[in-house]
Amino acid sequence: MCSCWELVKILKDRGFVPKRSLGQNFLVDDNIRNFILDQADVDNRNVLEIGAGNGALTVLLVKKARKLLAFEIDKILCEHLRRIIKQDNFVLVCKDALKEDWNSYGILPAVLVSNLPYNISSPFFFKLWDEDYDVPHFVVMVQLEVAKRLVSREKSKDYGILSVLYALTHELRIVKRVSRRSFWPQPEVDSAILKGVRLNFLEKDVKKMLKVLLNIAFRYRRKKLYKAFSIEIPEVDWRGLLAEVGIDPDIRPDALSPDGWFYLAKLGLSKLKHKISEV
Ligand code: SAM
């Protein structure tokens, strides 16, 4: 079994230069990759990997998974992966993972694993949430600040749209902090391993309303909640409406709990549907 460094060396020997624009910071710490594998618990399950890269995780995943569906956007790395991984249970898709329907390859993943390229972390988490993939759990390495944002709660500076969305559908935990020294080339910041377990699914309409309200409110994060909504939907008496349902109209968007946002989305559906669908 190749160590992480050996996999990097194969690429270096072929003159490969990592592309910053694709977030190519390869894992070079065998202890961290073993930790990710333990957390992912992939034995005999269908697995999805985003950004297989030099294969640091892929070579281990393919040994344990029932089937492994891996996306990699870089053609040179796809050739490398095809050279080093010959197992029949490996399906490599050399495309942009953000533009694909992950369920369209006949392998419904039970686990998602990724050392996520830093440049796609937000769009990746929005896609996973928006498109409602029925992936029971995931283990994903991201920049520490992104992990903190995802797990944060109201009244924290890191709290934002993704924190609210994931709090309502997943149990998320940072299971390890990872030093920047665990990657080649070394990035400027540390990373973290985030573990997510799917708790439930929300109705389509509620999801849509939630996104509309969150997008408006967090665009005006420093304003009072009623003001933020009034800017974009002025025909509604937001102060009165929020007070009526027990939400303080004067709080800022980042002070409302995930349950509060859920409640507001439900209310939006019953009272504001026709007005908000135009926004
Ligand atoms: N899995 C390897 C590891 O753990 O060392 C590589 C991880 S590296 C941080 C991220 C990988 O994702 C790179 O190989 C990069 O080319 C690939 N990548 C970047 N954007 C992508 C996208 N939109 N779709 C698929 N792969 C992408």
Tab-separated table of C-alpha atoms and ligand atoms in Angstrom:
chain	number	residue	atom	x	y	z
A	1	MET	CA	0.000	0.000	0.000
A	2	CYS	CA	1.432	3.363	-1.071
A	3	SER	CA	1.940	5.937	1.656
A	4	CYS	CA	0.606	9.433	1.018
A	5	TRP	CA	4.134	10.687	0.279
A	6	GLU	CA	4.778	7.863	-2.175
A	7	LEU	CA	1.639	8.877	-4.090
A	8	VAL	CA	2.818	12.477	-4.209
A	9	LYS	CA	6.265	11.330	-5.331
A	10	ILE	CA	4.778	9.463	-8.302
A	11	LEU	CA	3.227	12.751	-9.443
A	12	LYS	CA	6.328	14.838	-8.743
A	13	ASP	CA	8.490	12.389	-10.715
A	14	ARG	CA	6.195	12.912	-13.690
A	15	GLY	CA	6.662	16.661	-13.400
A	16	PHE	CA	3.185	17.400	-12.053
A	17	VAL	CA	2.745	20.893	-10.628
A	18	PRO	CA	-0.265	21.313	-8.257
A	19	LYS	CA	-2.877	23.828	-9.372
A	20	ARG	CA	-3.887	26.372	-6.791
A	21	SER	CA	-7.015	27.204	-8.762
A	22	LEU	CA	-8.267	23.633	-8.164
A	23	GLY	CA	-7.412	23.569	-4.463
A	24	GLN	CA	-4.775	20.895	-5.011
A	25	ASN	CA	-3.315	20.470	-1.533
A	26	PHE	CA	-2.651	16.765	-1.224
A	27	LEU	CA	-2.802	14.911	2.055
A	28	VAL	CA	0.668	13.693	3.066
A	29	ASP	CA	-0.058	12.476	6.592
A	30	ASP	CA	-0.810	8.749	6.832
A	31	ASN	CA	-2.211	9.080	10.358
A	32	ILE	CA	-4.793	11.599	9.183
A	33	ARG	CA	-5.844	9.460	6.247
A	34	ASN	CA	-6.262	6.440	8.558
A	35	PHE	CA	-8.313	8.591	10.904
A	36	ILE	CA	-10.595	9.673	8.034
A	37	LEU	CA	-11.021	6.044	6.971
A	38	ASP	CA	-11.934	4.994	10.527
A	39	GLN	CA	-14.467	7.794	10.852
A	40	ALA	CA	-16.006	7.052	7.474
A	41	ASP	CA	-16.706	3.392	8.261
A	42	VAL	CA	-17.039	2.438	4.598
A	43	ASP	CA	-16.852	-1.369	4.865
A	44	ASN	CA	-18.853	-2.957	2.074
A	45	ARG	CA	-20.828	0.228	1.424
A	46	ASN	CA	-21.189	2.373	-1.667
A	47	VAL	CA	-18.926	5.380	-1.294
A	48	LEU	CA	-18.711	8.722	-3.061
A	49	GLU	CA	-15.418	10.633	-3.087
A	50	ILE	CA	-15.163	14.215	-4.316
A	51	GLY	CA	-11.748	15.273	-5.619
A	52	ALA	CA	-9.825	11.973	-5.659
A	53	GLY	CA	-6.621	13.809	-6.675
A	54	ASN	CA	-3.459	11.753	-6.217
A	55	GLY	CA	-5.507	8.922	-4.667
A	56	ALA	CA	-4.387	9.366	-1.041
A	57	LEU	CA	-7.836	8.382	0.239
A	58	THR	CA	-8.993	6.591	-2.905
A	59	VAL	CA	-6.489	3.715	-2.727
A	60	LEU	CA	-7.750	2.800	0.744
A	61	LEU	CA	-11.435	3.466	0.084
A	62	VAL	CA	-11.485	1.217	-2.971
A	63	LYS	CA	-10.229	-1.727	-0.896
A	64	LYS	CA	-13.030	-1.455	1.629
A	65	ALA	CA	-16.000	-0.075	-0.286
A	66	ARG	CA	-18.546	-2.120	-2.177
A	67	LYS	CA	-18.386	0.405	-4.995
A	68	LEU	CA	-16.454	3.651	-5.080
A	69	LEU	CA	-17.682	6.498	-7.253
A	70	ALA	CA	-14.992	9.174	-7.435
A	71	PHE	CA	-15.009	12.575	-9.117
A	72	GLU	CA	-11.838	14.328	-10.206
A	73	ILE	CA	-11.808	17.383	-12.456
A	74	ASP	CA	-8.108	17.334	-13.441
A	75	LYS	CA	-7.448	15.129	-16.488
A	76	ILE	CA	-3.792	14.515	-15.580
A	77	LEU	CA	-4.836	13.256	-12.147
A	78	CYS	CA	-7.538	11.082	-13.728
A	79	GLU	CA	-4.884	9.382	-15.879
A	80	HIS	CA	-2.740	8.884	-12.771
A	81	LEU	CA	-5.701	7.382	-10.867
A	82	ARG	CA	-6.484	5.026	-13.741
A	83	ARG	CA	-2.869	3.862	-13.742
A	84	ILE	CA	-2.689	3.103	-10.016
A	85	ILE	CA	-6.232	1.782	-9.336
A	86	LYS	CA	-7.345	-1.258	-11.280
A	87	GLN	CA	-10.143	-2.659	-9.108
A	88	ASP	CA	-13.519	-3.369	-10.754
A	89	ASN	CA	-15.480	-1.628	-7.995
A	90	PHE	CA	-13.882	1.748	-8.920
A	91	VAL	CA	-15.850	4.193	-11.068
A	92	LEU	CA	-13.942	7.364	-11.880
A	93	VAL	CA	-15.742	10.349	-13.365
A	94	CYS	CA	-13.366	12.924	-14.779
A	95	LYS	CA	-15.742	15.893	-14.508
A	96	ASP	CA	-16.671	18.833	-12.316
A	97	ALA	CA	-18.465	17.251	-9.335
A	98	LEU	CA	-20.492	20.414	-8.778
A	99	LYS	CA	-22.140	20.135	-12.178
A	100	GLU	CA	-23.052	16.455	-11.945
A	101	ASP	CA	-26.020	14.589	-10.517
A	102	TRP	CA	-24.227	12.220	-8.122
A	103	ASN	CA	-27.069	9.730	-8.338
A	104	SER	CA	-26.891	9.360	-12.104
A	105	TYR	CA	-24.109	6.755	-12.112
A	106	GLY	CA	-26.118	3.836	-10.755
A	107	ILE	CA	-24.281	3.881	-7.413
A	108	LEU	CA	-26.315	5.337	-4.555
A	109	PRO	CA	-23.681	6.331	-2.001
A	110	ALA	CA	-24.122	5.484	1.674
A	111	VAL	CA	-21.040	7.464	2.679
A	112	LEU	CA	-19.419	10.561	1.240
A	113	VAL	CA	-15.713	11.145	1.853
A	114	SER	CA	-13.614	14.056	0.692
A	115	ASN	CA	-10.538	16.108	1.254
A	116	LEU	CA	-12.447	18.980	-0.264
A	117	PRO	CA	-10.693	21.504	-2.521
A	118	TYR	CA	-10.950	24.764	-0.591
A	119	ASN	CA	-12.260	26.692	-3.604
A	120	ILE	CA	-15.508	24.695	-3.817
A	121	SER	CA	-16.375	24.218	-0.163
A	122	SER	CA	-19.418	26.528	0.009
A	123	PRO	CA	-20.943	25.469	-3.341
A	124	PHE	CA	-20.338	21.831	-2.380
A	125	PHE	CA	-22.249	22.164	0.898
A	126	PHE	CA	-25.078	24.075	-0.804
A	127	LYS	CA	-25.350	21.378	-3.472
A	128	LEU	CA	-25.437	18.576	-0.914
A	129	TRP	CA	-28.207	20.359	0.985
A	130	ASP	CA	-30.219	21.747	-1.937
A	131	GLU	CA	-30.315	18.537	-3.935
A	132	ASP	CA	-31.251	16.424	-0.920
A	133	TYR	CA	-28.844	13.559	-1.541
A	134	ASP	CA	-29.817	10.701	0.698
A	135	VAL	CA	-26.279	10.160	1.995
A	136	PRO	CA	-26.627	8.954	5.608
A	137	HIS	CA	-23.232	10.251	6.655
A	138	PHE	CA	-20.191	12.105	5.427
A	139	VAL	CA	-16.621	12.725	6.518
A	140	VAL	CA	-15.161	15.776	4.837
A	141	MET	CA	-11.946	17.680	5.406
A	142	VAL	CA	-12.296	21.442	4.963
A	143	GLN	CA	-10.522	24.588	6.013
A	144	LEU	CA	-10.939	25.125	9.744
A	145	GLU	CA	-12.871	28.385	9.301
A	146	VAL	CA	-15.386	26.654	6.991
A	147	ALA	CA	-15.865	23.841	9.509
A	148	LYS	CA	-16.421	26.383	12.277
A	149	ARG	CA	-19.010	28.185	10.170
A	150	LEU	CA	-20.905	24.996	9.524
A	151	VAL	CA	-21.137	23.933	13.177
A	152	SER	CA	-21.691	27.371	14.694
A	153	ARG	CA	-24.846	28.474	16.448
A	154	GLU	CA	-26.709	31.763	16.777
A	155	LYS	CA	-24.981	34.791	18.286
A	156	SER	CA	-21.616	33.644	17.019
A	157	LYS	CA	-19.676	35.574	14.386
A	158	ASP	CA	-19.362	32.382	12.310
A	159	TYR	CA	-23.115	31.762	12.176
A	160	GLY	CA	-24.531	32.021	8.667
A	161	ILE	CA	-26.816	30.473	6.077
A	162	LEU	CA	-25.055	27.105	5.947
A	163	SER	CA	-25.010	26.847	9.762
A	164	VAL	CA	-28.795	27.240	9.834
A	165	LEU	CA	-29.462	24.830	6.969
A	166	TYR	CA	-27.269	22.034	8.315
A	167	ALA	CA	-28.449	22.468	11.903
A	168	LEU	CA	-31.945	21.610	10.676
A	169	THR	CA	-31.050	18.455	8.769
A	170	HIS	CA	-27.769	17.041	10.112
A	171	GLU	CA	-25.813	16.428	13.241
A	172	LEU	CA	-22.430	17.991	12.502
A	173	ARG	CA	-19.238	17.653	14.522
A	174	ILE	CA	-15.634	18.692	14.074
A	175	VAL	CA	-13.889	15.422	14.897
A	176	LYS	CA	-10.297	16.581	14.386
A	177	ARG	CA	-8.263	19.671	13.745
A	178	VAL	CA	-5.586	19.105	11.103
A	179	SER	CA	-2.354	21.065	10.829
A	180	ARG	CA	-1.496	22.751	7.524
A	181	ARG	CA	1.729	20.698	7.683
A	182	SER	CA	-0.306	17.605	6.754
A	183	PHE	CA	-0.580	18.791	3.131
A	184	TRP	CA	1.632	19.293	0.095
A	185	PRO	CA	1.879	22.014	-0.959
A	186	GLN	CA	1.287	23.505	2.477
A	187	PRO	CA	-1.760	25.816	2.549
A	188	GLU	CA	-1.855	29.024	4.570
A	189	VAL	CA	-4.440	27.823	7.103
A	190	ASP	CA	-5.247	24.719	9.159
A	191	SER	CA	-8.045	22.324	8.297
A	192	ALA	CA	-10.586	20.255	10.171
A	193	ILE	CA	-12.382	16.974	9.651
A	194	LEU	CA	-16.106	17.381	9.761
A	195	LYS	CA	-18.451	14.474	10.337
A	196	GLY	CA	-22.089	14.806	9.383
A	197	VAL	CA	-24.981	12.457	10.063
A	198	ARG	CA	-28.267	12.993	8.266
A	199	LEU	CA	-31.118	13.486	10.763
A	200	ASN	CA	-34.097	14.289	8.562
A	201	PHE	CA	-35.369	15.797	5.331
A	202	LEU	CA	-37.393	19.001	5.093
A	203	GLU	CA	-40.336	19.500	2.762
A	204	LYS	CA	-39.419	21.054	-0.567
A	205	ASP	CA	-41.544	24.180	0.010
A	206	VAL	CA	-40.078	24.786	3.452
A	207	LYS	CA	-36.556	24.468	2.070
A	208	LYS	CA	-37.283	26.955	-0.660
A	209	MET	CA	-38.839	29.478	1.720
A	210	LEU	CA	-35.997	29.035	4.194
A	211	LYS	CA	-33.432	29.820	1.516
A	212	VAL	CA	-35.322	32.909	0.326
A	213	LEU	CA	-35.620	34.305	3.864
A	214	LEU	CA	-32.041	33.477	4.842
A	215	ASN	CA	-30.631	34.979	1.669
A	216	ILE	CA	-32.471	38.235	2.257
A	217	ALA	CA	-31.671	38.468	5.956
A	218	PHE	CA	-27.975	37.590	5.740
A	219	ARG	CA	-27.483	40.060	2.913
A	220	TYR	CA	-28.201	42.648	5.651
A	221	ARG	CA	-26.582	40.797	8.518
A	222	ARG	CA	-25.926	43.960	10.553
A	223	LYS	CA	-29.467	45.281	10.298
A	224	LYS	CA	-32.390	44.432	12.539
A	225	LEU	CA	-34.406	41.507	11.265
A	226	TYR	CA	-37.549	43.490	10.468
A	227	LYS	CA	-35.481	46.134	8.624
A	228	ALA	CA	-33.653	43.550	6.554
A	229	PHE	CA	-36.902	41.993	5.352
A	230	SER	CA	-38.564	45.400	4.872
A	231	ILE	CA	-35.853	46.484	2.427
A	232	GLU	CA	-36.696	43.702	-0.019
A	233	ILE	CA	-40.358	43.023	0.784
A	234	PRO	CA	-41.651	46.457	1.850
A	235	GLU	CA	-45.349	45.689	1.455
A	236	VAL	CA	-45.362	43.425	4.554
A	237	ASP	CA	-45.571	44.811	8.096
A	238	TRP	CA	-42.527	42.823	9.255
A	239	ARG	CA	-42.311	44.396	12.689
A	240	GLY	CA	-45.907	43.424	13.433
A	241	LEU	CA	-45.654	40.022	11.846
A	242	LEU	CA	-42.477	38.951	13.642
A	243	ALA	CA	-43.772	40.220	16.988
A	244	GLU	CA	-47.050	38.397	16.453
A	245	VAL	CA	-45.246	35.035	16.219
A	246	GLY	CA	-42.935	35.691	19.144
A	247	ILE	CA	-39.762	36.616	17.254
A	248	ASP	CA	-38.180	39.848	18.444
A	249	PRO	CA	-38.221	42.110	15.325
A	250	ASP	CA	-35.211	44.039	16.612
A	251	ILE	CA	-32.758	41.139	16.743
A	252	ARG	CA	-30.134	40.746	14.015
A	253	PRO	CA	-30.374	37.828	11.575
A	254	ASP	CA	-27.498	36.043	13.294
A	255	ALA	CA	-29.341	36.017	16.626
A	256	LEU	CA	-32.231	33.849	15.445
A	257	SER	CA	-31.795	30.124	16.217
A	258	PRO	CA	-32.121	27.418	13.536
A	259	ASP	CA	-35.493	26.439	15.040
A	260	GLY	CA	-36.552	30.100	14.840
A	261	TRP	CA	-35.628	30.171	11.156
A	262	PHE	CA	-37.544	26.965	10.566
A	263	TYR	CA	-40.591	28.431	12.284
A	264	LEU	CA	-40.308	31.606	10.210
A	265	ALA	CA	-40.117	29.575	6.989
A	266	LYS	CA	-43.267	27.679	7.970
A	267	LEU	CA	-44.987	30.962	8.744
A	268	GLY	CA	-43.768	32.380	5.449
A	269	LEU	CA	-45.427	29.501	3.655
A	270	SER	CA	-48.790	30.090	5.230
A	271	LYS	CA	-48.830	33.895	5.211
A	272	LEU	CA	-46.446	35.210	2.608
A	273	LYS	CA	-46.181	32.640	-0.125
A	274	HIS	CA	-47.515	34.777	-2.967
A	275	LYS	CA	-45.501	37.825	-1.929
A	276	ILE	CA	-42.210	35.995	-1.421
A	277	SER	CA	-42.346	33.922	-4.595
A	278	GLU	CA	-41.840	37.181	-6.488
A	279	VAL	CA	-38.604	38.043	-4.689
B	1	SAM	N1	-8.075	13.331	-2.406
B	1	SAM	C1	-6.742	13.882	-2.515
B	1	SAM	C2	-6.111	13.998	-1.148
B	1	SAM	O1	-6.795	13.719	-0.161
B	1	SAM	O2	-4.953	14.363	-1.053
B	1	SAM	C3	-6.792	15.254	-3.199
B	1	SAM	C4	-7.515	16.319	-2.448
B	1	SAM	S1	-7.241	17.933	-3.113
B	1	SAM	C5	-7.523	18.914	-1.663
B	1	SAM	C6	-8.752	18.275	-3.981
B	1	SAM	C7	-8.898	17.588	-5.337
B	1	SAM	O3	-10.168	17.970	-5.890
B	1	SAM	C8	-7.862	17.984	-6.373
B	1	SAM	O4	-7.318	16.836	-6.933
B	1	SAM	C9	-8.638	18.797	-7.426
B	1	SAM	O5	-8.141	18.639	-8.722
B	1	SAM	C10	-10.022	18.218	-7.270
B	1	SAM	N2	-11.111	19.155	-7.673
B	1	SAM	C11	-11.134	20.494	-7.569
B	1	SAM	N3	-12.317	20.999	-7.981
B	1	SAM	C12	-13.074	19.926	-8.342
B	1	SAM	C13	-14.387	19.785	-8.854
B	1	SAM	N4	-15.182	20.859	-9.067
B	1	SAM	N5	-14.852	18.537	-9.140
B	1	SAM	C14	-14.047	17.452	-8.933
B	1	SAM	N6	-12.792	17.523	-8.442
B	1	SAM	C15	-12.306	18.740	-8.143
